Tab-separated table of C-alpha atoms in Angstrom:
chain	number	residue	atom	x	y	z
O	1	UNK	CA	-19.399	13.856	4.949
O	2	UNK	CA	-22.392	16.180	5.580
O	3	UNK	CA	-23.882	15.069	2.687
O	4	UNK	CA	-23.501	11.272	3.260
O	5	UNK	CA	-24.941	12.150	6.490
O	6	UNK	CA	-28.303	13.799	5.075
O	7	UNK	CA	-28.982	10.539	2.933
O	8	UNK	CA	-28.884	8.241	6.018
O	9	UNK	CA	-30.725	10.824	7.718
O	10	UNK	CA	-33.539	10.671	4.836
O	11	UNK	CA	-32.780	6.595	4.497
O	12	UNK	CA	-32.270	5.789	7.331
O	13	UNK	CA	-34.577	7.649	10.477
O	14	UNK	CA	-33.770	5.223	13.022
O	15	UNK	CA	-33.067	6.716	16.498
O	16	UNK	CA	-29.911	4.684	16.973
O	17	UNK	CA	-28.404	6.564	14.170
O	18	UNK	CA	-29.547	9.661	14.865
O	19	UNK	CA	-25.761	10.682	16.942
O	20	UNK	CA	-23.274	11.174	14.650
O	21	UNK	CA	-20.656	8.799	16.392
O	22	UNK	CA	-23.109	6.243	16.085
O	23	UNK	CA	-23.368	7.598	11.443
O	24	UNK	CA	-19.354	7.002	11.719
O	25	UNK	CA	-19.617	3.389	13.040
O	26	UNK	CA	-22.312	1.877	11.163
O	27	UNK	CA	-20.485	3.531	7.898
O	28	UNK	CA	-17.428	1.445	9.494
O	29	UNK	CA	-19.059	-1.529	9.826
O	30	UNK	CA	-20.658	-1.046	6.116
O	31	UNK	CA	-16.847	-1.688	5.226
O	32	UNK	CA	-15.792	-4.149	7.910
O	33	UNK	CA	-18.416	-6.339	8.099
O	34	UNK	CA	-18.034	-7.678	4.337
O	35	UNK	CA	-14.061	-7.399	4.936
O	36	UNK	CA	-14.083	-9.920	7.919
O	37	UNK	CA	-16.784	-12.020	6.338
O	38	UNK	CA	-14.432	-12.341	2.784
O	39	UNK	CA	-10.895	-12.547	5.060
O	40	UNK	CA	-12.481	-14.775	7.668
O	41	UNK	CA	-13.178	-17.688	4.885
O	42	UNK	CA	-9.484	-18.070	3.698
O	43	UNK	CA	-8.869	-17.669	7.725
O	44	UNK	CA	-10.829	-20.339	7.680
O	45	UNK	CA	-10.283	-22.561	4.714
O	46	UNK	CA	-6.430	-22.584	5.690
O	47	UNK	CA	-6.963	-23.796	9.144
O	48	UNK	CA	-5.669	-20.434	10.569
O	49	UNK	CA	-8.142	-19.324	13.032
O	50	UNK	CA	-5.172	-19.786	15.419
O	51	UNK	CA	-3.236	-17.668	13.433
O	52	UNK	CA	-5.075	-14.150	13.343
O	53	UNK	CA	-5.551	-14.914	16.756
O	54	UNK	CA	-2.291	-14.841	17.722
O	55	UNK	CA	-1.560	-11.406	15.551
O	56	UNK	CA	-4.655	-9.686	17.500
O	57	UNK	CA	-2.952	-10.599	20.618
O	58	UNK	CA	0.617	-9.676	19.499
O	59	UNK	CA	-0.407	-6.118	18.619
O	60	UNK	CA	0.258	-5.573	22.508
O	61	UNK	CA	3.593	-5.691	21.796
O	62	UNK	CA	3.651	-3.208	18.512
O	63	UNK	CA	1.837	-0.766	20.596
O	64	UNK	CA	4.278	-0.921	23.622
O	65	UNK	CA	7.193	-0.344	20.720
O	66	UNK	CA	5.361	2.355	19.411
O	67	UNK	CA	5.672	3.875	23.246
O	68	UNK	CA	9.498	3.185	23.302
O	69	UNK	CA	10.334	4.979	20.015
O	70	UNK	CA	7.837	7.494	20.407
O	71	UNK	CA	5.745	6.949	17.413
O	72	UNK	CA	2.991	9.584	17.874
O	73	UNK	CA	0.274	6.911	15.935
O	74	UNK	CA	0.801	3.652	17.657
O	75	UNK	CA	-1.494	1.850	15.082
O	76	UNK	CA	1.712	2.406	12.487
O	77	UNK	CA	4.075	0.023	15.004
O	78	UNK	CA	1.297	-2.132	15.356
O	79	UNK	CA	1.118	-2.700	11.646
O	80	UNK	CA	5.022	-2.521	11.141
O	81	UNK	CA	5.079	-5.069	14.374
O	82	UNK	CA	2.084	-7.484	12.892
O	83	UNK	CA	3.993	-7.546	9.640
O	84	UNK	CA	7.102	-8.662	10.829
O	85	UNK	CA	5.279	-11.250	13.281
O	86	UNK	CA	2.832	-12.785	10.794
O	87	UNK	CA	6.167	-13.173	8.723
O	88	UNK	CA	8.181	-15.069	11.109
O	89	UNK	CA	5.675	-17.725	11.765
O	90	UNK	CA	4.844	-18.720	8.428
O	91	UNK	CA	8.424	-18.907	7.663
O	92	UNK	CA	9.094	-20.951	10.907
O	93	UNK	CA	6.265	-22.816	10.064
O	94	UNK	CA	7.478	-23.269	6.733
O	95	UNK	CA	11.346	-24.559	7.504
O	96	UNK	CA	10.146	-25.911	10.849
O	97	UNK	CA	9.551	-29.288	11.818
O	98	UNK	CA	7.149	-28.737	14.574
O	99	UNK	CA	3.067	-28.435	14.031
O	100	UNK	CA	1.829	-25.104	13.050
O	101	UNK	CA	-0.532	-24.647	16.323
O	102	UNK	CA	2.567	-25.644	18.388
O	103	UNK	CA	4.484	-22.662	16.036
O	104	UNK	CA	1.746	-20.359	16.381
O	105	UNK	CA	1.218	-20.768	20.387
O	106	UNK	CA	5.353	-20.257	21.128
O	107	UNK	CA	5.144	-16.955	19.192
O	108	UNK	CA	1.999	-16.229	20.420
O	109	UNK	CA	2.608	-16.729	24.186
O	110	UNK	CA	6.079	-14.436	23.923
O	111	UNK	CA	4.437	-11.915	22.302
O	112	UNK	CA	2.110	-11.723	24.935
O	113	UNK	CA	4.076	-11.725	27.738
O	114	UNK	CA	6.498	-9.105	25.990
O	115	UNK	CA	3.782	-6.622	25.330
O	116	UNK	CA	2.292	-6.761	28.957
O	117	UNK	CA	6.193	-6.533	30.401
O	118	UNK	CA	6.818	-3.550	28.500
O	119	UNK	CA	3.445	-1.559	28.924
O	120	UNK	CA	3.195	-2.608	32.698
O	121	UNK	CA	6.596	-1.807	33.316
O	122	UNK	CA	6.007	2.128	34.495
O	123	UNK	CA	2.794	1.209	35.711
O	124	UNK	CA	0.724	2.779	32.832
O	125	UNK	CA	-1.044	-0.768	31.514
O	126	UNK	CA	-4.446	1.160	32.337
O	127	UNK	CA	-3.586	3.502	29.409
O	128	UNK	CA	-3.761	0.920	26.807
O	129	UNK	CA	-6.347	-0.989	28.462
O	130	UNK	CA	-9.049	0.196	25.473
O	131	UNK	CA	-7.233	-1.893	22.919
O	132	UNK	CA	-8.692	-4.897	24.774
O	133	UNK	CA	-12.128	-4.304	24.036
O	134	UNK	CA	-12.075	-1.786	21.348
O	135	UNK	CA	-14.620	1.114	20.781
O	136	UNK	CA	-15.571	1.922	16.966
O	137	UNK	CA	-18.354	4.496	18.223
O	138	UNK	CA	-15.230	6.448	18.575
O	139	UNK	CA	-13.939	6.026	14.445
O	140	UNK	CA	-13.687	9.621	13.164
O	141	UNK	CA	-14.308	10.182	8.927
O	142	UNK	CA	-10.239	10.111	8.164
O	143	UNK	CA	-10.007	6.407	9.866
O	144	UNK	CA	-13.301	5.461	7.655
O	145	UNK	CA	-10.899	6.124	4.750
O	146	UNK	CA	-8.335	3.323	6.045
O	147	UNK	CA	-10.268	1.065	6.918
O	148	UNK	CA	-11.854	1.352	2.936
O	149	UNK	CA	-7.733	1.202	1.677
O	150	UNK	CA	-7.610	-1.679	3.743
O	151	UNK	CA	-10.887	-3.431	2.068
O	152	UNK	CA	-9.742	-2.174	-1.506
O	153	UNK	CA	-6.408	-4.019	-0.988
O	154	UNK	CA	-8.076	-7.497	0.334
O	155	UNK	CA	-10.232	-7.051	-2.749
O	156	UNK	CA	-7.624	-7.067	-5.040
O	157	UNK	CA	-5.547	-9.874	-3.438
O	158	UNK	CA	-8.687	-11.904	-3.472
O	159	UNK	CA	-9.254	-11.016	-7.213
O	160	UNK	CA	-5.907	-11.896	-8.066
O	161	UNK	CA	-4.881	-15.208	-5.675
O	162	UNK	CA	-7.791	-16.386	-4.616
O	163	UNK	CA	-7.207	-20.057	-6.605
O	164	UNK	CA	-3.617	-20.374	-5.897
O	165	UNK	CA	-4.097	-19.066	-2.000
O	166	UNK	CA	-7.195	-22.212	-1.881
O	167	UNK	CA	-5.115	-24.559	-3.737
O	168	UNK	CA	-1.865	-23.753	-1.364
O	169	UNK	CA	-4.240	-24.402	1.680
O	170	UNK	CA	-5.546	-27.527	0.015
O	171	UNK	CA	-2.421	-29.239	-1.270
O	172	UNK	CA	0.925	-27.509	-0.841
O	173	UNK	CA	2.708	-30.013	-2.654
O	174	UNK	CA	0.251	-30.203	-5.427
O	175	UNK	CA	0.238	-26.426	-5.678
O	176	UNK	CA	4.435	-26.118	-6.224
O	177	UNK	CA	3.806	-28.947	-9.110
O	178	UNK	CA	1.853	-26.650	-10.911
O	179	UNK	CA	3.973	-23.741	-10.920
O	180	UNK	CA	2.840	-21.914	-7.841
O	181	UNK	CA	4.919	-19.826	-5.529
O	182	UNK	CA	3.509	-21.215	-2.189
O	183	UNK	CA	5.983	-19.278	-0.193
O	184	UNK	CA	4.601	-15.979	-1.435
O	185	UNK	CA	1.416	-16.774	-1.368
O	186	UNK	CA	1.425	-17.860	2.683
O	187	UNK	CA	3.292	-14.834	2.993
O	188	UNK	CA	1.254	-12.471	1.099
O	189	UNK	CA	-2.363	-14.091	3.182
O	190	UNK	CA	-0.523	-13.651	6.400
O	191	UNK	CA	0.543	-10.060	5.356
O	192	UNK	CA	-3.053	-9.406	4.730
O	193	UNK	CA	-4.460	-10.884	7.551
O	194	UNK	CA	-1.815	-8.901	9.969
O	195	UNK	CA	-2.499	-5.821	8.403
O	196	UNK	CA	-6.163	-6.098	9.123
O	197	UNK	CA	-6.332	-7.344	12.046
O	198	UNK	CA	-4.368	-5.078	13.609
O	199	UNK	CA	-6.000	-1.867	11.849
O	200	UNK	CA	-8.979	-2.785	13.006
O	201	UNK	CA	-8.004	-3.396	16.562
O	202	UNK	CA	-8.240	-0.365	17.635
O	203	UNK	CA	-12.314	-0.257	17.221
O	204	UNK	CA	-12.950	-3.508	17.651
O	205	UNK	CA	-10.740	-5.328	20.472
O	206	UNK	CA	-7.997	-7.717	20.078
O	207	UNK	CA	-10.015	-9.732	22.740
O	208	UNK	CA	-12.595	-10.166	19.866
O	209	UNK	CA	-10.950	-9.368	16.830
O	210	UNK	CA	-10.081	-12.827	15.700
O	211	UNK	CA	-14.433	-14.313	16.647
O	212	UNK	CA	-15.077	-11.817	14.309
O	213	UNK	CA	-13.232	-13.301	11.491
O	214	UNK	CA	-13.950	-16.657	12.427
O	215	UNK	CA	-17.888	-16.855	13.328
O	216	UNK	CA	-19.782	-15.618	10.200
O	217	UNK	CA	-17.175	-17.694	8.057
O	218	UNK	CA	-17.765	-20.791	10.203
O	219	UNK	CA	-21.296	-20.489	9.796
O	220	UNK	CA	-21.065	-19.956	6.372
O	221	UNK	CA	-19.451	-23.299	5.930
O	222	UNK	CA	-22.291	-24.921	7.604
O	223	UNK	CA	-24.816	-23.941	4.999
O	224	UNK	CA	-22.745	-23.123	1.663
O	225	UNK	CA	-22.581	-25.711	-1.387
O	226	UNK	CA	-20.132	-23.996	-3.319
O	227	UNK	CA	-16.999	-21.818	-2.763
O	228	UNK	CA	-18.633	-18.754	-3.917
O	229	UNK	CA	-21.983	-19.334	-2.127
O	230	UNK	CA	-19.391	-19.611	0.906
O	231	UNK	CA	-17.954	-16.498	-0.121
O	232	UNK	CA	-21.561	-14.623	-0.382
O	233	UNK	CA	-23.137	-16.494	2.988
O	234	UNK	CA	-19.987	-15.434	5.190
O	235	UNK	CA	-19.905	-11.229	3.577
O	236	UNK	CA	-23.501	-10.611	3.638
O	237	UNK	CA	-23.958	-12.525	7.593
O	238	UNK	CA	-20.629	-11.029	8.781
O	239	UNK	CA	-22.367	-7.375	7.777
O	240	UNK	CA	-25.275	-8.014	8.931
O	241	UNK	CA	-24.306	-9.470	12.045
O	242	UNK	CA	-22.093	-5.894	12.642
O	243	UNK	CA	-24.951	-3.832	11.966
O	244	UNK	CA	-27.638	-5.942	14.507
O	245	UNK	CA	-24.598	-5.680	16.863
O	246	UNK	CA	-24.205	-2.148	17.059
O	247	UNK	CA	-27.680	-1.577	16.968
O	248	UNK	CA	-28.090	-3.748	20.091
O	249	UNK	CA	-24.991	-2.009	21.537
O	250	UNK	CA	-26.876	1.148	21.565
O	251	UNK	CA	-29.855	0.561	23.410
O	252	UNK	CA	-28.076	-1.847	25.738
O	253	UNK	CA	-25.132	0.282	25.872
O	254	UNK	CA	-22.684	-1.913	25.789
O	255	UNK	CA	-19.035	-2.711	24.142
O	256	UNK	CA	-19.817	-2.538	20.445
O	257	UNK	CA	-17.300	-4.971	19.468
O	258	UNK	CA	-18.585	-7.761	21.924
O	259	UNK	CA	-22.094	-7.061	21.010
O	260	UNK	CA	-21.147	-8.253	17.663
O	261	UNK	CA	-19.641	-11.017	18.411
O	262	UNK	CA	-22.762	-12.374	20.830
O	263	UNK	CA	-25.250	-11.729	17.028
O	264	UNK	CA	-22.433	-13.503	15.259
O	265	UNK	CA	-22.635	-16.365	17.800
O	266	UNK	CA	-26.251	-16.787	17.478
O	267	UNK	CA	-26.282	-16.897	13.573
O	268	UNK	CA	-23.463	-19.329	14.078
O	269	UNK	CA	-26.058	-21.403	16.210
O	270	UNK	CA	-28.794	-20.715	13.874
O	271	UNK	CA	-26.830	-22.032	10.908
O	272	UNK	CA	-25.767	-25.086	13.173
O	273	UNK	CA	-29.235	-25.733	13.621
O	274	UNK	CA	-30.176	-25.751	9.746
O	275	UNK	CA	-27.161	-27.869	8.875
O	276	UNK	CA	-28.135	-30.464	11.517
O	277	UNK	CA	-31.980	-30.656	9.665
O	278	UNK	CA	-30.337	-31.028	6.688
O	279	UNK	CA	-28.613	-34.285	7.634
O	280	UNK	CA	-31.085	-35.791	8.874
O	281	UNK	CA	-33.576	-34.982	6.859
């Protein structure tokens, strides 16, 4: 790491990056930002903004588990917990008769409530109060590495089901017609999504965890002609917005994670804006 350290130091001789907690997260948001911006447009594209929403908030409940069986790395129950979770409502929603948001907000709500019961229960809610807003100014080298297992494993699911996971999300019916195992592959994006989301949790906030995903990919949409432009436009924003963040976290000093999410806002704005010119021009 000492060595990846000198090049930003000879690359890169800004003063923000000059501490070395502030190397670690901008090398964390080098991996992140394209992450979200790639998972955010099948979030997206299937209508499940609701969805990774309700897994950020439900990782409450993995980390109060975590307490109960003494798990010395809560982040594993989270994961184990998400997993589980994401599983049950695409299966529900699946066999179920009722609407997916409807779904999504029952299991949502309960896993809420469950997760505040048990961590409030001996009084020591305070403790876990840091998931809420996250902190990835405190990401040490090791959790650099998971976070770049996590990206290498999104990569290859998007390598490998990226048509059949668009053309589940477009048609389901169509999609079993031609052969495709839409069970699986609603399982294997909410799998992926749940895994990620709660990973990253930890630095950057369930309370923001899910704009994140959502913002750069919305405003993607806005000004992308094609599915791969829309791919490109929502990766390269999505980093770029994480970098301006955490640069204007720094010399604001404020939450990282939320500082993010105010950059992604205003390119969401910005590409509002140019979509709104277009049509009428």
């Amino acid at each position: 790491m000492n060595a990846l350290y000198s090049i930003m130091d000879t690359l890169l001789p800004f003063e923000w990056l000059s501490p070395l907690f502030m190397k670690n997260a901008f090398l964390a948001v080098l991996i992140a930002g394209p992450m979200f911006g790639l998972l955010g447009t099948s979030v997206v594209s299937n209508r499940m903004s609701f969805f990774s929403d309700a897994i950020g908030h439900s990782a409450l409940t993995g980390i109060a588990l975590g307490v109960l069986l003494g798990i010395p790395d809560v982040t594993v129950s989270m994961v184990l917990f998400s997993l589980v979770f994401g599983f049950s409502i695409i299966t529900v929603k699946i066999k179920g008769k009722a609407s997916s948001d409807t779904i999504i907000g029952v299991f949502s709500s309960a896993a809420v409530a469950l997760g505040i019961v048990l961590l409030s229960s001996g009084g020591n809610f305070s403790k876990y109060q840091k998931y809420l807003v996250g902190d990835i100014l405190s990401i040490r080298p090791r959790e650099l590495l998971l976070l770049a297992v996590c990206a290498a494993v999104l990569l290859a699911v998007w390598v490998l089901f990226y048509n059949k996971m668009i053309l589940t999300s477009l048609h389901c019916a169509f999609a079993k017609s031609r052969g495709i195992r839409t069970f699986f592959v609603e399982q294997l994006f909410a799998a992926v999504t749940a895994a990620i989301v709660t990973v990253s949790i930890r630095w950057t906030g369930l309370l923001v965890i899910n704009s994140m995903l959502v913002l750069p990919a919305a405003a993607a949409r806005m000004v992308s002609r094609t599915a791969r432009q829309y791919t490109a436009v929502s990766s390269l924003l999505s980093l770029a917005c994480a970098i301006a963040g955490l640069c204007f976290s720094y010399y604001t000093d404020s939450a990282s994670g939320a500082a993010i999410v105010l950059v992604n806002t205003a390119a969401f704005l910005c590409c509002l804006a140019v979509s709104i010119a277009r049509r009428n021009s």
